[in-house]
């Protein structure tokens, strides 16, 4: 932790704390909000439930990372048929500290849809362009200056051989200037603790970590924010914060949960969307994986926006977890993990979910309903991805369907049913959004076109919840640009 962060971090909060603007949640939405407000000279307090960890505090994609930086160690599910496992970051920097850094701008047709269906103002491609460019520069979005991981190349080769569109996706990573083009460079992820949070702190923003906010209430002109400061497992201290203006940036699950716990419910937590994802472990005859494989960078966009493919983190622990769908072959991971990698097919989807708070429970109840079309898309996506992997030379495929026969030749693809079996298919997602959509359509939207909660003064949402629908691409690029646009509007600088 830098000296500056140490100096601005509140370690023994006195209650009540007061500030002009409180920002709750320090993921991309919260970190960028706090940074731009502090740089504009505002008195800002950034509050985060999780702890502050440096990027180097643990190995990326390790078990230690799951324990330190994920909510509930990554074990969270949206209930429905089938259930969908989702994950959220819970540390200073939120999801940006644990993600793969794959960057996309919001597709123009999605922006058009949001303007038409949700009546979002000032959201054309041209209007967002300066915000994309500024964020890309701030987090150093770039391509890999070296050789992509072998497992990623397999995906690319399979797609090219079938004549399908495949691309290298740029990432928010910083690489050493000189790298050997024959080697896969490591680089440093430009998460929020590397970029916007130090900037916010340098501009005078205060940081209160290990503090979970339970409730907000408006009294007169002030927002009263109540939570608990929990610096370790033995201590817990009630904290109250008073602020004139409040930005809620707790992510697409926790933002609606906090608002609903506080009695703010209109269009809040009713329209959650996620990119539902089905996975396949592919086994090749040759080595495709290594301890230093890094993050795969290719995505196949041939069938986009309906679905797209990519390669996942494929470390032995991740392979072992994936193989629980095929327990009789789990020994393959011990013996052959270097010849194995995990691939995914992600749908944009039409399904929707809800976030609700249950009395006496800390975590919200998340439900998700996939439509018949979603199940069909997942099935078609799995078939096409499997076809691609055989084309790339895979010898055995293990789909994430419990006890489903493994696939050993292209002819086996006909065994994948047109609708994936609801009770056996294991879906997951790392992209949740749209639980409090923005726009002027009062039937659907929780906040106005710039994130101000409809019907409330000085209350804003600034995170993935605002995206009107699933964008069909990795969402952090959209979250960053929309956050920047909304904060500049708040500051009267748009
Ligand atoms: C494993 C993984 C891989 C991903 N890969 C990519 C990728 O390659 N590219 C991409 O674009 N996106 C990716 N994503 C998604 C991306 O990280 C998220 O979309 C993004 O982080 C969401 O930002 P946010 O600000 O909305 O919320 P978050 O990042 O979720 O941050 C919310 C923060 O608020 C805090 N908080 C929540 N509730 C409270 C409370 N009550 N009180 C105080 N604090 C609270 C949380 O602890 C958290 O730190 C990935 C996500 C994960 C988990």
Short mmCIF file of N, CA, C and O in Angstrom, two decimals, residues 202-286:
data_model
loop_
_atom_site.label_atom_id
_atom_site.label_comp_id
_atom_site.label_asym_id
_atom_site.label_seq_id
_atom_site.Cartn_x
_atom_site.Cartn_y
_atom_site.Cartn_z
N UNK A 202 -4.74 10.67 -4.01
CA UNK A 202 -3.82 11.80 -4.21
C UNK A 202 -4.60 13.12 -4.30
O UNK A 202 -4.07 14.18 -3.97
N UNK A 203 -5.86 13.02 -4.77
CA UNK A 203 -6.67 14.24 -4.88
C UNK A 203 -7.41 14.55 -3.57
O UNK A 203 -8.24 15.45 -3.53
N UNK A 204 -7.14 13.75 -2.52
CA UNK A 204 -7.72 14.07 -1.20
C UNK A 204 -8.89 13.21 -0.76
O UNK A 204 -9.45 13.43 0.32
N UNK A 205 -9.28 12.23 -1.58
CA UNK A 205 -10.40 11.35 -1.19
C UNK A 205 -9.98 10.51 0.02
O UNK A 205 -8.87 10.00 0.08
N UNK A 206 -10.90 10.36 1.00
CA UNK A 206 -10.63 9.50 2.16
C UNK A 206 -11.17 8.10 1.85
O UNK A 206 -12.16 7.95 1.12
N UNK A 207 -10.52 7.09 2.43
CA UNK A 207 -10.92 5.70 2.15
C UNK A 207 -11.25 5.00 3.45
O UNK A 207 -10.43 4.96 4.37
N UNK A 208 -12.45 4.45 3.53
CA UNK A 208 -12.86 3.67 4.70
C UNK A 208 -13.11 2.24 4.24
O UNK A 208 -14.09 1.97 3.54
N UNK A 209 -12.21 1.34 4.61
CA UNK A 209 -12.35 -0.06 4.16
C UNK A 209 -13.02 -0.89 5.24
O UNK A 209 -13.29 -0.40 6.34
N UNK A 210 -13.25 -2.15 4.96
CA UNK A 210 -13.80 -3.12 5.92
C UNK A 210 -15.11 -2.63 6.52
O UNK A 210 -15.42 -2.93 7.67
N UNK A 211 -15.86 -1.85 5.76
CA UNK A 211 -17.09 -1.27 6.28
C UNK A 211 -18.27 -1.61 5.38
O UNK A 211 -18.32 -1.17 4.23
N UNK A 212 -19.16 -2.41 5.91
CA UNK A 212 -20.34 -2.80 5.13
C UNK A 212 -21.48 -1.86 5.49
O UNK A 212 -21.82 -1.71 6.67
N UNK A 213 -22.06 -1.24 4.47
CA UNK A 213 -23.20 -0.35 4.71
C UNK A 213 -24.48 -1.19 4.66
O UNK A 213 -24.71 -1.95 3.71
N UNK A 214 -25.28 -1.02 5.70
CA UNK A 214 -26.51 -1.83 5.80
C UNK A 214 -27.75 -1.06 5.39
O UNK A 214 -28.74 -1.65 4.96
N UNK A 215 -27.70 0.27 5.53
CA UNK A 215 -28.94 1.03 5.45
C UNK A 215 -28.64 2.48 5.14
O UNK A 215 -27.64 3.02 5.61
N UNK A 216 -29.48 3.12 4.32
CA UNK A 216 -29.35 4.57 4.11
C UNK A 216 -30.71 5.22 4.37
O UNK A 216 -31.76 4.59 4.17
N UNK A 217 -30.68 6.46 4.79
CA UNK A 217 -31.93 7.15 5.12
C UNK A 217 -31.72 8.65 4.89
O UNK A 217 -30.66 9.18 5.20
N UNK A 218 -32.75 9.30 4.34
CA UNK A 218 -32.66 10.76 4.11
C UNK A 218 -33.35 11.47 5.27
O UNK A 218 -34.47 11.11 5.63
N UNK A 219 -32.66 12.43 5.86
CA UNK A 219 -33.29 13.24 6.90
C UNK A 219 -32.93 14.69 6.65
O UNK A 219 -31.74 15.03 6.66
N UNK A 220 -33.94 15.50 6.38
CA UNK A 220 -33.66 16.88 6.00
C UNK A 220 -32.85 16.88 4.72
O UNK A 220 -33.20 16.20 3.75
N UNK A 221 -31.72 17.58 4.73
CA UNK A 221 -30.91 17.65 3.51
C UNK A 221 -29.77 16.65 3.52
O UNK A 221 -28.95 16.63 2.60
N UNK A 222 -29.68 15.84 4.57
CA UNK A 222 -28.54 14.94 4.72
C UNK A 222 -28.93 13.49 4.44
O UNK A 222 -30.05 13.07 4.75
N UNK A 223 -27.99 12.73 3.93
CA UNK A 223 -28.14 11.28 3.89
C UNK A 223 -27.42 10.69 5.11
O UNK A 223 -26.28 11.05 5.41
N UNK A 224 -28.12 9.82 5.83
CA UNK A 224 -27.53 9.11 6.97
C UNK A 224 -27.25 7.69 6.52
O UNK A 224 -28.14 7.00 6.01
N UNK A 225 -26.02 7.28 6.70
CA UNK A 225 -25.57 5.99 6.15
C UNK A 225 -25.12 5.14 7.34
O UNK A 225 -24.23 5.56 8.09
N UNK A 226 -25.73 3.99 7.50
CA UNK A 226 -25.39 3.18 8.68
C UNK A 226 -24.73 1.88 8.26
O UNK A 226 -25.20 1.21 7.34
N UNK A 227 -23.65 1.54 8.96
CA UNK A 227 -22.96 0.29 8.62
C UNK A 227 -22.13 -0.22 9.77
O UNK A 227 -22.22 0.30 10.89
N UNK A 228 -21.35 -1.23 9.48
CA UNK A 228 -20.45 -1.80 10.49
C UNK A 228 -19.03 -1.82 9.96
O UNK A 228 -18.79 -2.28 8.83
N UNK A 229 -18.13 -1.36 10.81
CA UNK A 229 -16.69 -1.44 10.49
C UNK A 229 -16.19 -2.75 11.11
O UNK A 229 -16.32 -2.96 12.32
N UNK A 230 -15.67 -3.63 10.26
CA UNK A 230 -15.27 -4.97 10.74
C UNK A 230 -13.81 -5.20 10.33
O UNK A 230 -13.53 -5.84 9.31
N UNK A 231 -12.85 -4.67 11.11
CA UNK A 231 -11.45 -4.76 10.68
C UNK A 231 -10.90 -6.18 10.75
O UNK A 231 -9.97 -6.52 10.04
N UNK A 232 -11.46 -7.01 11.61
CA UNK A 232 -11.01 -8.41 11.68
C UNK A 232 -12.17 -9.25 12.20
O UNK A 232 -13.25 -8.73 12.47
N UNK A 233 -11.93 -10.54 12.36
CA UNK A 233 -13.03 -11.43 12.70
C UNK A 233 -13.57 -11.22 14.12
O UNK A 233 -14.67 -11.63 14.44
N UNK A 234 -12.76 -10.55 14.97
CA UNK A 234 -13.20 -10.40 16.36
C UNK A 234 -13.87 -9.07 16.64
O UNK A 234 -14.60 -8.94 17.62
N UNK A 235 -13.62 -8.06 15.83
CA UNK A 235 -14.15 -6.74 16.18
C UNK A 235 -15.21 -6.28 15.19
O UNK A 235 -15.12 -6.56 13.99
N UNK A 236 -16.16 -5.59 15.73
CA UNK A 236 -17.22 -5.02 14.89
C UNK A 236 -17.67 -3.72 15.55
O UNK A 236 -17.93 -3.71 16.75
N UNK A 237 -17.72 -2.65 14.77
CA UNK A 237 -18.09 -1.35 15.35
C UNK A 237 -19.15 -0.71 14.46
O UNK A 237 -18.97 -0.65 13.23
N UNK A 238 -20.23 -0.25 15.07
CA UNK A 238 -21.25 0.45 14.28
C UNK A 238 -20.69 1.79 13.82
O UNK A 238 -19.99 2.46 14.57
N UNK A 239 -20.97 2.15 12.56
CA UNK A 239 -20.50 3.45 12.04
C UNK A 239 -21.68 4.19 11.43
O UNK A 239 -22.54 3.57 10.78
N UNK A 240 -21.71 5.49 11.63
CA UNK A 240 -22.70 6.31 10.92
C UNK A 240 -21.95 7.39 10.15
O UNK A 240 -20.99 7.98 10.65
N UNK A 241 -22.39 7.57 8.91
CA UNK A 241 -21.76 8.59 8.06
C UNK A 241 -22.86 9.55 7.61
O UNK A 241 -23.97 9.10 7.29
N UNK A 242 -22.55 10.82 7.59
CA UNK A 242 -23.53 11.79 7.10
C UNK A 242 -22.95 12.48 5.87
O UNK A 242 -21.79 12.91 5.90
N UNK A 243 -23.76 12.54 4.82
CA UNK A 243 -23.26 13.14 3.58
C UNK A 243 -24.41 13.88 2.90
O UNK A 243 -25.58 13.51 3.04
N UNK A 244 -24.04 14.92 2.16
CA UNK A 244 -25.07 15.66 1.42
C UNK A 244 -25.51 14.84 0.20
O UNK A 244 -26.68 14.77 -0.14
N UNK A 245 -24.53 14.23 -0.45
CA UNK A 245 -24.82 13.47 -1.68
C UNK A 245 -24.27 12.07 -1.55
O UNK A 245 -23.20 11.87 -0.97
N UNK A 246 -25.00 11.13 -2.14
CA UNK A 246 -24.63 9.72 -1.97
C UNK A 246 -24.62 9.02 -3.33
O UNK A 246 -25.59 9.12 -4.10
N UNK A 247 -23.52 8.34 -3.60
CA UNK A 247 -23.42 7.49 -4.80
C UNK A 247 -23.37 6.05 -4.33
O UNK A 247 -22.49 5.68 -3.55
N UNK A 248 -24.28 5.22 -4.85
CA UNK A 248 -24.28 3.79 -4.50
C UNK A 248 -23.62 3.05 -5.66
O UNK A 248 -24.09 3.10 -6.81
N UNK A 249 -22.54 2.34 -5.35
CA UNK A 249 -21.73 1.69 -6.40
C UNK A 249 -21.34 0.29 -5.93
O UNK A 249 -20.17 -0.09 -6.01
N UNK A 250 -22.30 -0.45 -5.45
CA UNK A 250 -21.99 -1.75 -4.82
C UNK A 250 -22.08 -2.91 -5.80
O UNK A 250 -21.98 -4.07 -5.39
N UNK A 251 -22.28 -2.63 -7.09
CA UNK A 251 -22.38 -3.70 -8.08
C UNK A 251 -23.84 -4.11 -8.27
O UNK A 251 -24.73 -3.72 -7.52
N UNK A 252 -24.07 -4.91 -9.32
CA UNK A 252 -25.45 -5.17 -9.78
C UNK A 252 -26.27 -6.02 -8.83
O UNK A 252 -27.50 -6.07 -8.95
N UNK A 253 -25.64 -6.69 -7.87
CA UNK A 253 -26.41 -7.46 -6.88
C UNK A 253 -26.57 -6.64 -5.60
O UNK A 253 -27.67 -6.51 -5.05
N UNK A 254 -25.45 -6.07 -5.11
CA UNK A 254 -25.49 -5.43 -3.79
C UNK A 254 -26.11 -4.03 -3.83
O UNK A 254 -26.64 -3.58 -2.82
N UNK A 255 -26.05 -3.34 -4.96
CA UNK A 255 -26.70 -2.02 -5.03
C UNK A 255 -28.22 -2.15 -4.85
O UNK A 255 -28.79 -1.49 -3.97
N UNK A 256 -28.90 -3.02 -5.64
CA UNK A 256 -30.34 -3.13 -5.38
C UNK A 256 -30.62 -3.69 -3.98
O UNK A 256 -31.62 -3.32 -3.35
N UNK A 257 -29.75 -4.55 -3.47
CA UNK A 257 -29.98 -5.10 -2.13
C UNK A 257 -29.96 -3.98 -1.09
O UNK A 257 -30.86 -3.89 -0.24
N UNK A 258 -28.96 -3.09 -1.18
CA UNK A 258 -28.86 -1.99 -0.20
C UNK A 258 -30.06 -1.03 -0.34
O UNK A 258 -30.66 -0.62 0.65
N UNK A 259 -30.42 -0.72 -1.58
CA UNK A 259 -31.54 0.22 -1.77
C UNK A 259 -32.84 -0.40 -1.26
O UNK A 259 -33.63 0.25 -0.58
N UNK A 260 -33.06 -1.67 -1.55
CA UNK A 260 -34.30 -2.31 -1.11
C UNK A 260 -34.34 -2.44 0.42
O UNK A 260 -35.39 -2.22 1.03
N UNK A 261 -33.19 -2.75 1.05
CA UNK A 261 -33.15 -2.81 2.52
C UNK A 261 -33.52 -1.45 3.11
O UNK A 261 -34.03 -1.37 4.22
N UNK A 262 -33.26 -0.38 2.34
CA UNK A 262 -33.51 0.97 2.82
C UNK A 262 -34.89 1.47 2.39
O UNK A 262 -35.18 2.67 2.50
N UNK A 263 -35.70 0.60 1.83
CA UNK A 263 -37.07 0.95 1.47
C UNK A 263 -37.20 1.65 0.12
O UNK A 263 -38.26 2.18 -0.22
N UNK A 264 -36.13 1.68 -0.67
CA UNK A 264 -36.19 2.32 -2.01
C UNK A 264 -36.32 1.18 -3.02
O UNK A 264 -35.38 0.42 -3.23
N UNK A 265 -37.50 1.06 -3.64
CA UNK A 265 -37.77 -0.18 -4.38
C UNK A 265 -38.26 0.02 -5.82
O UNK A 265 -38.31 -0.95 -6.58
N UNK A 266 -38.61 1.25 -6.21
CA UNK A 266 -39.24 1.41 -7.54
C UNK A 266 -38.25 1.05 -8.66
O UNK A 266 -37.22 1.70 -8.83
N UNK A 267 -38.58 0.00 -9.39
CA UNK A 267 -37.74 -0.52 -10.49
C UNK A 267 -36.33 -0.91 -10.02
O UNK A 267 -35.37 -0.89 -10.80
N UNK A 268 -36.22 -1.26 -8.77
CA UNK A 268 -34.92 -1.63 -8.19
C UNK A 268 -34.87 -3.15 -8.01
O UNK A 268 -35.72 -3.73 -7.31
N UNK A 269 -33.93 -3.79 -8.66
CA UNK A 269 -33.72 -5.23 -8.45
C UNK A 269 -34.73 -6.12 -9.16
O UNK A 269 -34.88 -7.28 -8.81
N UNK A 270 -35.42 -5.57 -10.19
CA UNK A 270 -36.43 -6.39 -10.90
C UNK A 270 -35.94 -6.90 -12.25
O UNK A 270 -36.60 -7.73 -12.86
N UNK A 271 -34.83 -6.35 -12.75
CA UNK A 271 -34.48 -6.62 -14.16
C UNK A 271 -33.02 -7.05 -14.32
O UNK A 271 -32.38 -6.71 -15.31
N UNK A 272 -32.53 -7.80 -13.33
CA UNK A 272 -31.15 -8.27 -13.36
C UNK A 272 -30.89 -9.06 -14.65
O UNK A 272 -31.73 -9.86 -15.07
N UNK A 273 -29.73 -8.83 -15.25
CA UNK A 273 -29.35 -9.66 -16.41
C UNK A 273 -27.94 -10.20 -16.21
O UNK A 273 -27.14 -9.61 -15.46
N UNK A 274 -27.65 -11.32 -16.83
CA UNK A 274 -26.31 -11.89 -16.76
C UNK A 274 -26.00 -12.57 -18.08
O UNK A 274 -26.91 -12.98 -18.80
N UNK A 275 -24.71 -12.67 -18.37
CA UNK A 275 -24.29 -13.44 -19.55
C UNK A 275 -24.13 -14.90 -19.10
O UNK A 275 -23.06 -15.27 -18.60
N UNK A 276 -25.18 -15.69 -19.28
CA UNK A 276 -25.11 -17.09 -18.83
C UNK A 276 -24.09 -17.84 -19.69
O UNK A 276 -24.05 -17.67 -20.91
N UNK A 277 -23.33 -18.66 -19.02
CA UNK A 277 -22.16 -19.26 -19.67
C UNK A 277 -22.10 -20.76 -19.41
O UNK A 277 -22.27 -21.20 -18.26
N UNK A 278 -21.88 -21.53 -20.48
CA UNK A 278 -21.68 -22.97 -20.33
C UNK A 278 -20.22 -23.25 -20.70
O UNK A 278 -19.65 -22.57 -21.55
N UNK A 279 -19.62 -24.23 -20.01
CA UNK A 279 -18.18 -24.45 -20.22
C UNK A 279 -17.90 -25.84 -20.78
O UNK A 279 -18.72 -26.75 -20.63
N UNK A 280 -16.73 -25.97 -21.38
CA UNK A 280 -16.27 -27.26 -21.88
C UNK A 280 -14.78 -27.38 -21.52
O UNK A 280 -14.02 -26.45 -21.79
N UNK A 281 -14.40 -28.52 -20.94
CA UNK A 281 -12.96 -28.76 -20.78
C UNK A 281 -12.53 -29.57 -21.99
O UNK A 281 -13.13 -30.59 -22.33
N UNK A 282 -11.48 -29.07 -22.67
CA UNK A 282 -10.99 -29.78 -23.86
C UNK A 282 -9.64 -30.41 -23.53
O UNK A 282 -8.80 -29.78 -22.88
N UNK A 283 -9.47 -31.64 -23.99
CA UNK A 283 -8.19 -32.34 -23.80
C UNK A 283 -7.56 -32.56 -25.17
O UNK A 283 -8.21 -33.09 -26.08
N UNK A 284 -6.33 -32.12 -25.29
CA UNK A 284 -5.60 -32.25 -26.56
C UNK A 284 -4.51 -33.32 -26.41
O UNK A 284 -4.23 -33.79 -25.30
N UNK A 285 -3.89 -33.69 -27.53
CA UNK A 285 -2.76 -34.63 -27.46
C UNK A 285 -1.47 -33.93 -27.09
O UNK A 285 -0.53 -34.54 -26.61
N UNK A 286 -1.42 -32.61 -27.35
CA UNK A 286 -0.19 -31.89 -27.08
C UNK A 286 -0.39 -30.90 -25.92
O UNK A 286 -1.52 -30.62 -25.53
#
